[in-house]
Coordinates of C-alpha atoms and ligand atoms in Angstrom, one line a residue:
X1 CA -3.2 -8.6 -6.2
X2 CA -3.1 -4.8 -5.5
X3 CA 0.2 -3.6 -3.4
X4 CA -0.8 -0.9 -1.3
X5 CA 2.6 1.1 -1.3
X6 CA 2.3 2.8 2.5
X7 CA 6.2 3.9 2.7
X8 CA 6.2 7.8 1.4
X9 CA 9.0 8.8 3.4
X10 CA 11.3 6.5 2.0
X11 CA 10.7 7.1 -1.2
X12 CA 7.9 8.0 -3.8
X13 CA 6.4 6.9 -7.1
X14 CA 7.6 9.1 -9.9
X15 CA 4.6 11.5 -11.3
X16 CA 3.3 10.9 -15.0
X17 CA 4.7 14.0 -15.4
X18 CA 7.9 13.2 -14.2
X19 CA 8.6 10.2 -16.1
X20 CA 7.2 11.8 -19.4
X21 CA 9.7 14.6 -18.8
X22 CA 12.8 12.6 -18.2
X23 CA 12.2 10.6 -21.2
X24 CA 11.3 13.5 -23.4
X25 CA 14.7 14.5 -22.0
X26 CA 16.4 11.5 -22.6
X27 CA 15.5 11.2 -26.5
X28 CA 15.2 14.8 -27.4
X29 CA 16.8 17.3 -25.4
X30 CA 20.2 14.9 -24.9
X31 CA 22.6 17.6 -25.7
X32 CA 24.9 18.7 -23.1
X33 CA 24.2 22.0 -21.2
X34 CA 27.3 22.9 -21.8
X35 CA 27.4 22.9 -25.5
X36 CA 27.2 26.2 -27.9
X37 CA 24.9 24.1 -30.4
X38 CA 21.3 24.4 -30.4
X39 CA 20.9 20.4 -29.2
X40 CA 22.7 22.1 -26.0
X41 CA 20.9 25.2 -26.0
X42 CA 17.5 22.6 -25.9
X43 CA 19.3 20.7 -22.8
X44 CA 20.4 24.1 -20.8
X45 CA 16.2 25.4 -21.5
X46 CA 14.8 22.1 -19.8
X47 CA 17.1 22.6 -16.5
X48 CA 16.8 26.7 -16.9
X49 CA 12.9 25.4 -16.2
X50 CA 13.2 23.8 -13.8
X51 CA 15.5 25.4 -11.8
X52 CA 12.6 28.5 -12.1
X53 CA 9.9 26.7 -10.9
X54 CA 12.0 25.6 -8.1
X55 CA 13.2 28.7 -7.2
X56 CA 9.6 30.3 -7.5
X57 CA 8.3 27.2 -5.3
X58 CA 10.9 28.3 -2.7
X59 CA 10.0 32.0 -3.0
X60 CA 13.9 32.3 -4.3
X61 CA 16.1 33.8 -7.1
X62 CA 17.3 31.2 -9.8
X63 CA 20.6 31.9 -9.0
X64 CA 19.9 30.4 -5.1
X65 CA 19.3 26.9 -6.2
X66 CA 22.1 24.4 -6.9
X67 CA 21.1 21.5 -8.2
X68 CA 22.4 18.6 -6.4
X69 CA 22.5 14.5 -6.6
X70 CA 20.2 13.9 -3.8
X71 CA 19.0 15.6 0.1
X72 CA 21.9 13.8 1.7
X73 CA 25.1 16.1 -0.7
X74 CA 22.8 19.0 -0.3
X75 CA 23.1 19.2 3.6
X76 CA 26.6 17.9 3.2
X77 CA 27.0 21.0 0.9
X78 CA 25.5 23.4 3.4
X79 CA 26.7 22.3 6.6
X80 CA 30.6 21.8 5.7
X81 CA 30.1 25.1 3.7
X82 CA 29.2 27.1 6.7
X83 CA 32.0 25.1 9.2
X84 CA 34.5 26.1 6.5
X85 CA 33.4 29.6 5.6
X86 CA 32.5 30.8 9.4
X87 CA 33.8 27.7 11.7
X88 CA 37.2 29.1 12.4
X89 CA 36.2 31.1 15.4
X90 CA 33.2 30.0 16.1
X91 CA 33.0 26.4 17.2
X92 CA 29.7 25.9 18.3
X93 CA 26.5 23.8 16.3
X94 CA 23.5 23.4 17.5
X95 CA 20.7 21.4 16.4
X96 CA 17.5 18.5 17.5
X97 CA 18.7 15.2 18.6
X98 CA 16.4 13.9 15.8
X99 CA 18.0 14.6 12.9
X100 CA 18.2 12.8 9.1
X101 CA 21.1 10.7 9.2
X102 CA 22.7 12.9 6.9
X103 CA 22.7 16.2 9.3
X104 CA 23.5 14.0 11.8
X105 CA 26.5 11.9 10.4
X106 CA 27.8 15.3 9.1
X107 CA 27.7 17.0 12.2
X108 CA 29.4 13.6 14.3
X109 CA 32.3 13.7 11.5
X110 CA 32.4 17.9 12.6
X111 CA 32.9 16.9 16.0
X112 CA 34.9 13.9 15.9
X113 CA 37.7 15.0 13.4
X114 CA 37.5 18.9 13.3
X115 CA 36.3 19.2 17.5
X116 CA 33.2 21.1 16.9
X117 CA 31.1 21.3 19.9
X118 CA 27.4 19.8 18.6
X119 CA 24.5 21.2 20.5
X120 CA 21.5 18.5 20.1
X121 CA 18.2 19.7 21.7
X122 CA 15.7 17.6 23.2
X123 CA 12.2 17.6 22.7
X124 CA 10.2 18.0 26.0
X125 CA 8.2 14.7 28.2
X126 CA 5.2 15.2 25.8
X127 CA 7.8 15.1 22.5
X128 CA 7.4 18.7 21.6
X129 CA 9.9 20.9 20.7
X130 CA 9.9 24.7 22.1
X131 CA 12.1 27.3 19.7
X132 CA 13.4 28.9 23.5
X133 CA 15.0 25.6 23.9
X134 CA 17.3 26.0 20.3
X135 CA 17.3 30.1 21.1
X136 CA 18.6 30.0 24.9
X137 CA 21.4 27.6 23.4
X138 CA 22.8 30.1 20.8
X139 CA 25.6 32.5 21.4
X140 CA 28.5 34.2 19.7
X141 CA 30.3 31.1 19.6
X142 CA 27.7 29.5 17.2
X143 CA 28.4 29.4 13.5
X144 CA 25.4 27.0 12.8
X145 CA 21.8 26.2 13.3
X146 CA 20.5 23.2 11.3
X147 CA 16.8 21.5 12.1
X148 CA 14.3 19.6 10.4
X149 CA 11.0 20.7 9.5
X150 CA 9.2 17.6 9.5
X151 CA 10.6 14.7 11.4
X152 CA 10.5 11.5 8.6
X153 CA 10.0 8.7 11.2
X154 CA 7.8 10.3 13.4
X155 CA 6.2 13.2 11.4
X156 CA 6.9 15.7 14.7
X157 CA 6.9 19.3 13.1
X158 CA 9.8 21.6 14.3
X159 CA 9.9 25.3 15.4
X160 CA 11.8 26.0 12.3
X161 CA 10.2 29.7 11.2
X162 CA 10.6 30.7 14.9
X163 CA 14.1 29.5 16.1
X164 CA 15.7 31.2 12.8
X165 CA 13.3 34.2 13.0
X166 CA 14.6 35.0 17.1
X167 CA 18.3 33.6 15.6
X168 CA 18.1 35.9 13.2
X169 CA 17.2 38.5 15.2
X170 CA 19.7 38.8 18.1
X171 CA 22.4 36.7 16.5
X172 CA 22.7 37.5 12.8
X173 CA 26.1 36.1 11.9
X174 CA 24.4 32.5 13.0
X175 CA 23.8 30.5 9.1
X176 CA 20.4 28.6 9.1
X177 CA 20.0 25.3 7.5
X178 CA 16.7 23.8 7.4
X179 CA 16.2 20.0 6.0
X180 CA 12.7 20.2 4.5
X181 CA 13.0 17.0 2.6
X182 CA 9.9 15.6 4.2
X183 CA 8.3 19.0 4.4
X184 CA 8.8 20.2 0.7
X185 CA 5.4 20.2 -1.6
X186 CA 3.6 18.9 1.8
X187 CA 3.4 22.5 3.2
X188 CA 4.4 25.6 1.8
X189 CA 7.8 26.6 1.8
X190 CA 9.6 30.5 1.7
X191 CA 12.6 30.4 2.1
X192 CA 12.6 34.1 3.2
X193 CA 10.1 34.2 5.5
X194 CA 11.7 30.9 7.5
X195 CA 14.8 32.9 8.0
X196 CA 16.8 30.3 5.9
X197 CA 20.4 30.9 4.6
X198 CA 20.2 26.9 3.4
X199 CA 17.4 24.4 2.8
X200 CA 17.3 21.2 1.3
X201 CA 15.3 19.4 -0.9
X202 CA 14.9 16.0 -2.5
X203 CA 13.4 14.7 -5.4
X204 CA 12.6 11.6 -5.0
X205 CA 10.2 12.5 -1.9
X206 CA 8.0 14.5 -4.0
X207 CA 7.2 12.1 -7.1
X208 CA 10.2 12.9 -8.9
X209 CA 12.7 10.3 -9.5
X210 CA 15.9 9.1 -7.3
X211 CA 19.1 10.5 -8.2
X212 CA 18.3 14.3 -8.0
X213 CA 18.3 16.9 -5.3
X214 CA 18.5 20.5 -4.4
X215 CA 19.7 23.2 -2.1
X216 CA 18.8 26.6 -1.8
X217 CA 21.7 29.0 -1.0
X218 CA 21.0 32.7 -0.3
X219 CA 22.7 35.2 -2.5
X220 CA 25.6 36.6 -0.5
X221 CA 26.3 33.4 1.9
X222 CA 29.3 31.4 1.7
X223 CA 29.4 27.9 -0.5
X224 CA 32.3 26.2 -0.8
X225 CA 32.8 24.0 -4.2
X226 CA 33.0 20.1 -3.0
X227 CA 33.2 18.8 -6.4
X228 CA 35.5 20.5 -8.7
X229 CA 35.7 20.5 -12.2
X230 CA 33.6 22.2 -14.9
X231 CA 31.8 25.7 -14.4
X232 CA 28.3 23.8 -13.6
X233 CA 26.1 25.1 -11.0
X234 CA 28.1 28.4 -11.8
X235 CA 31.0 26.9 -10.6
X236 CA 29.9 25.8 -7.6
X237 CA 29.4 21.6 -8.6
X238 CA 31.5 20.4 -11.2
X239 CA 30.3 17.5 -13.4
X240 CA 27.6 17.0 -16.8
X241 CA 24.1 17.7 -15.1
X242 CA 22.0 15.2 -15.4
X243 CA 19.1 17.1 -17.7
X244 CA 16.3 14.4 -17.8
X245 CA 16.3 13.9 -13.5
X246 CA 16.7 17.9 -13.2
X247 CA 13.9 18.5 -15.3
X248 CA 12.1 15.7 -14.0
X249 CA 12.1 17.4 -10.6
X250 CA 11.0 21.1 -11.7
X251 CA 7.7 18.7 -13.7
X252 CA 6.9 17.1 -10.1
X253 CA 7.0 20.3 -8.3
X254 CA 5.1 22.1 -10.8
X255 CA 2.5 19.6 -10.4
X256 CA 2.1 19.4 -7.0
X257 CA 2.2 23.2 -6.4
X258 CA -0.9 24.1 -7.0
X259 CA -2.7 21.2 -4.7
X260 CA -0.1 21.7 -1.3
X261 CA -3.3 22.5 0.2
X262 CA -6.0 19.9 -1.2
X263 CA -3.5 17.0 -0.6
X264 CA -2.5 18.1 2.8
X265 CA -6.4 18.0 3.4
X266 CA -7.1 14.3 2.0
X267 CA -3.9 13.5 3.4
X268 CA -5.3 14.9 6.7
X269 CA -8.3 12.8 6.3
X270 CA -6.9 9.3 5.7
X271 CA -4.4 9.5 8.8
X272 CA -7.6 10.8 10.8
X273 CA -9.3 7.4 9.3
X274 CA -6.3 5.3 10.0
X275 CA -5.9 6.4 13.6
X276 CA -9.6 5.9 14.1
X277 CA -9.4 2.5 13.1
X278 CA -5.9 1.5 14.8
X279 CA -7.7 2.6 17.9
X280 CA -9.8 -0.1 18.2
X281 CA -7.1 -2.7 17.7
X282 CA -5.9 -3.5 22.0
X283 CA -2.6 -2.3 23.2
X284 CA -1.3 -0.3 19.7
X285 CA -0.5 2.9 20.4
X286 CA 0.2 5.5 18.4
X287 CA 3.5 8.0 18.4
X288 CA 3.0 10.4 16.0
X289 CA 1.4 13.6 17.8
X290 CA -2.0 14.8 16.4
X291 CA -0.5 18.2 15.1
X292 CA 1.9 16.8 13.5
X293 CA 2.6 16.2 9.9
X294 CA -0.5 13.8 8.7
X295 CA 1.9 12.1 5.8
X296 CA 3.5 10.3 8.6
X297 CA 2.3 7.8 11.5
X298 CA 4.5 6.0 13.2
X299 CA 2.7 3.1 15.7
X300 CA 4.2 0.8 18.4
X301 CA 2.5 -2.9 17.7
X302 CA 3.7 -4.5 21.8
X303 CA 5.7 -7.3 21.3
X304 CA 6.1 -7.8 17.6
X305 CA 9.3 -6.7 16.3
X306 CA 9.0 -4.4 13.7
X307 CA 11.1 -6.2 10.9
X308 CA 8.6 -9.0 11.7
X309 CA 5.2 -7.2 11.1
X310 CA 6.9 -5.6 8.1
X311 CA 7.3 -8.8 6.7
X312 CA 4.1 -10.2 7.5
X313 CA 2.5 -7.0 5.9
X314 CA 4.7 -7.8 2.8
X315 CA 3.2 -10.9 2.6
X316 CA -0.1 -9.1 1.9
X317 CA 1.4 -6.5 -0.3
X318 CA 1.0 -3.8 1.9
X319 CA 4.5 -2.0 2.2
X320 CA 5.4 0.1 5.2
X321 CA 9.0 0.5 6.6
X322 CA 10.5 -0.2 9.9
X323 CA 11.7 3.4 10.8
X324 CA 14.2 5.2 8.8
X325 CA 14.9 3.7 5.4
X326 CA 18.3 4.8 5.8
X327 CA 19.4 3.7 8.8
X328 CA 18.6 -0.5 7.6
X329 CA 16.9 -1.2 10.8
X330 CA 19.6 -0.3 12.9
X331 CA 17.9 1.7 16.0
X332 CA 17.8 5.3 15.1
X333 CA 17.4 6.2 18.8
X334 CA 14.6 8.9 17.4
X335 CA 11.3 7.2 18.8
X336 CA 12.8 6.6 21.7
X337 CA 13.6 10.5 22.1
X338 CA 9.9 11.2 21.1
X339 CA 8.5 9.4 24.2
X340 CA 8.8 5.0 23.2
X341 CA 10.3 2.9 25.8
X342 CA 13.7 1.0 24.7
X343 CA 11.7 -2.2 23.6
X344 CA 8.7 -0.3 22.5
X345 CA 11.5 1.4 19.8
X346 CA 11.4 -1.9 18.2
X347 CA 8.1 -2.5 17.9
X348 CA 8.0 0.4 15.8
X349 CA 6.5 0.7 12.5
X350 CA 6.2 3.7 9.8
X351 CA 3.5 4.4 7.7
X352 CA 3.4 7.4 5.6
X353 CA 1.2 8.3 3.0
X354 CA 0.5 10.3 0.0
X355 CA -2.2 11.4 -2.3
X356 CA -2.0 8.5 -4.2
X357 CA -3.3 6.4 -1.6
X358 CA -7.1 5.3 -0.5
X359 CA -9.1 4.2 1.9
X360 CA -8.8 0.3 0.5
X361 CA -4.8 1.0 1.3
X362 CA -5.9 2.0 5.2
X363 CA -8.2 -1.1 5.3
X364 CA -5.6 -3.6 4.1
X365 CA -2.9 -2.3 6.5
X366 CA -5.6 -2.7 9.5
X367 CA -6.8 -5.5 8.6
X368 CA -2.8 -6.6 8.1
X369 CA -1.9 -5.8 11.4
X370 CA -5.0 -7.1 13.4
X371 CA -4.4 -10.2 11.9
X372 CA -0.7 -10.3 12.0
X373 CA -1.0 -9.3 15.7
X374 CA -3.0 -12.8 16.4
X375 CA -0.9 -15.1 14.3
X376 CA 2.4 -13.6 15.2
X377 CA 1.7 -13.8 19.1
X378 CA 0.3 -17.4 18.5
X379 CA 3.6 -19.1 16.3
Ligands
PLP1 N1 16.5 14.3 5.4 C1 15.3 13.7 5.6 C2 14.4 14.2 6.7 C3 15.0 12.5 5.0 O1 13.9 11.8 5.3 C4 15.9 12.0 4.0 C5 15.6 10.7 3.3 O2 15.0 9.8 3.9 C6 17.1 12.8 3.7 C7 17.3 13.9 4.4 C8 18.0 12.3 2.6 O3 17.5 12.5 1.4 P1 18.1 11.8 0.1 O4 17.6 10.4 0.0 O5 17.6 12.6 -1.1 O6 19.6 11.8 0.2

């Protein structure tokens, strides 16, 4: 039976491209970066690759992208970077109450054990964000901004360009992380023009494999060295790169460059189908906002817990998730923030999408739901 894989945001299925890369890594270019040899030499060309085809994706310089093990060290990188390079004096963070868990842990461990005072801004009644709100927070007390670009339980797009753009502007010792994990290859990305100092990136979202990350550091701002060792990264992460995911990554991103656009359009059209027909099904209502990111619909089914419908989906080999992958189904607190009542939040359901997927994927998920909706209320 077909499995119609509707659960994007959590994670992706590696590109042809990717996988051929990593093994062509894996049996032939095996040598260690590091080494003088040739074998090495072959190993050191493969991630010189892809770190330029990251960097050009990113409008960057080679030298701004440290390769990292996954989105999650790569905000850790750039957020306990900036509290220990500019923190001292200035004690003040600010950034949306609906962060990635891993801004969001970072930032509570910043406040809990080193007193930092965290700035979370709300979205307004209708769930959308306004840059005044992040720009009337800052002052000369803040050493940080750090926001999403595209919310990955809800799709909501953020302010980003603007808030760092005005930051920028009237406070420019303020360092500017943006987590584009679920933005990265979906829209296009400069970091100049967004005002960024950081911005992180994750393979595994994009059709690369698991296991591999990035973060873009501008020349001239401060990184601190978590992981010492070896002269890696140019001595900024210790430790033997792992060659066959890092090239792996720069294959996937090379791949999808070129079609940002198209896919964003098909994308587009099967969340415009998908709404259509959830529409017609009584009482399901729908939480992602029209302008937002069309790789992402989150939907409240009344009265059926999530973990129950995701189950029931299962059963038909249609995979969605029930929120956040990371946060296990523990109540992320983010749908409520975008406008879901308390027991509506667990009702909640994410499905998110990619070029990979079809029409039959949309139909088998509606036709899930509709039916899991009659048999679930009747057991
Ligand atoms: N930020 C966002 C918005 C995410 O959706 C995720 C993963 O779900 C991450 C960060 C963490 O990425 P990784 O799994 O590469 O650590």
């Amino acid at each position: 039976m077909t499995e119609h894989y509707l659960d994007n945001a959590a994670t992706t299925k590696p590109c042809e491209a990717a996988v051929k890369k990593a093994v062509e890594c894996l049996t032939e270019c095996y040598g260690n970066p590091s080494s003088l040899h040739r074998a090495g030499l072959r190993a050191q060309q493969a991630m010189n690759r892809s770190r330029a085809v990251i960097a050009k994706a990113l409008g960057a310089d080679e030298r701004e992208i440290i390769f990292t093990s996954c989105a999650t060290e790569s905000t850790n990188m750039a957020l306990l970077s900036t509290v220990a390079a500019y923190g001292r004096k200035r004690r003040k963070i600010i950034t949306s109450a609906v962060e990635h868990a891993s801004v969001n842990q970072t930032l509570e461990h910043l406040e809990r054990i080193e007193g930092f005072e965290i700035v979370k801004i709300k979205p307004d009644d209708t769930g959308t964000y306004h840059a005044e709100d992040f720009i009337n927070a800052a002052d000369e007390n803040t050493c940080l901004i750090t926001m999403m670009m595209v919310n990955n339980e809800t799709g909501h797009v953020l302010p980003v360009q603007s808030v760092f753009t005005s930051i920028k502007r009237r406070y420019p010792h303020i360092i500017t992380h943006c987590d584009a994990v679920q933005a990265f290859m979906k829209y296009p990305i400069k970091a100049k023009s967004l005002c960024a100092d950081f911005i992180s990136i994750s393979g595994h979202k994009i059709h690369a494999p698991k296991g591999i990350g990035a973060l873009y550091a501008r020349k001239g701002v401060k990184l601190r060295t978590f992981i010492h060792g070896g002269k890696q990264e140019s001595g900024r992460r210790g430790g033997t790169e792992s060659v066959p995911l890092i090239a792996a990554f720069g294959s996937a991103v090379e791949e999808l460059i070129p079609t940002i656009a198209s896919r964003f359009e098909y994308v587009s059209g099967l969340n415009k189908s998908l709404r259509e027909k959830l529409s017609s099904l009584p009482y399901v209502r729908i939480l992602s906002p029209e302008n937002g990111s069309p790789y992402v619909l989150s939907v409240i089914i009344p009265k059926i817990r999530s973990e129950i419908m995701l189950h029931y989906l299962e059963g038909r080999n249609v995979y969605v998730s029930s929120g956040s992958a990371c946060s296990k189904g523990a109540g992320s607190g983010v749908p409520e923030i975008f406008g879901a009542s308390q027991q509506e939040a667990d009702s909640v359901i994410r499905i998110s999408l990619c070029h990979e997927n079809n029409i039959e994927d949309i139909e088998a998920l509606v036709s899930g739901i509709e039916s899991g909706m009659k048999e679930i209320m009747h057991r």
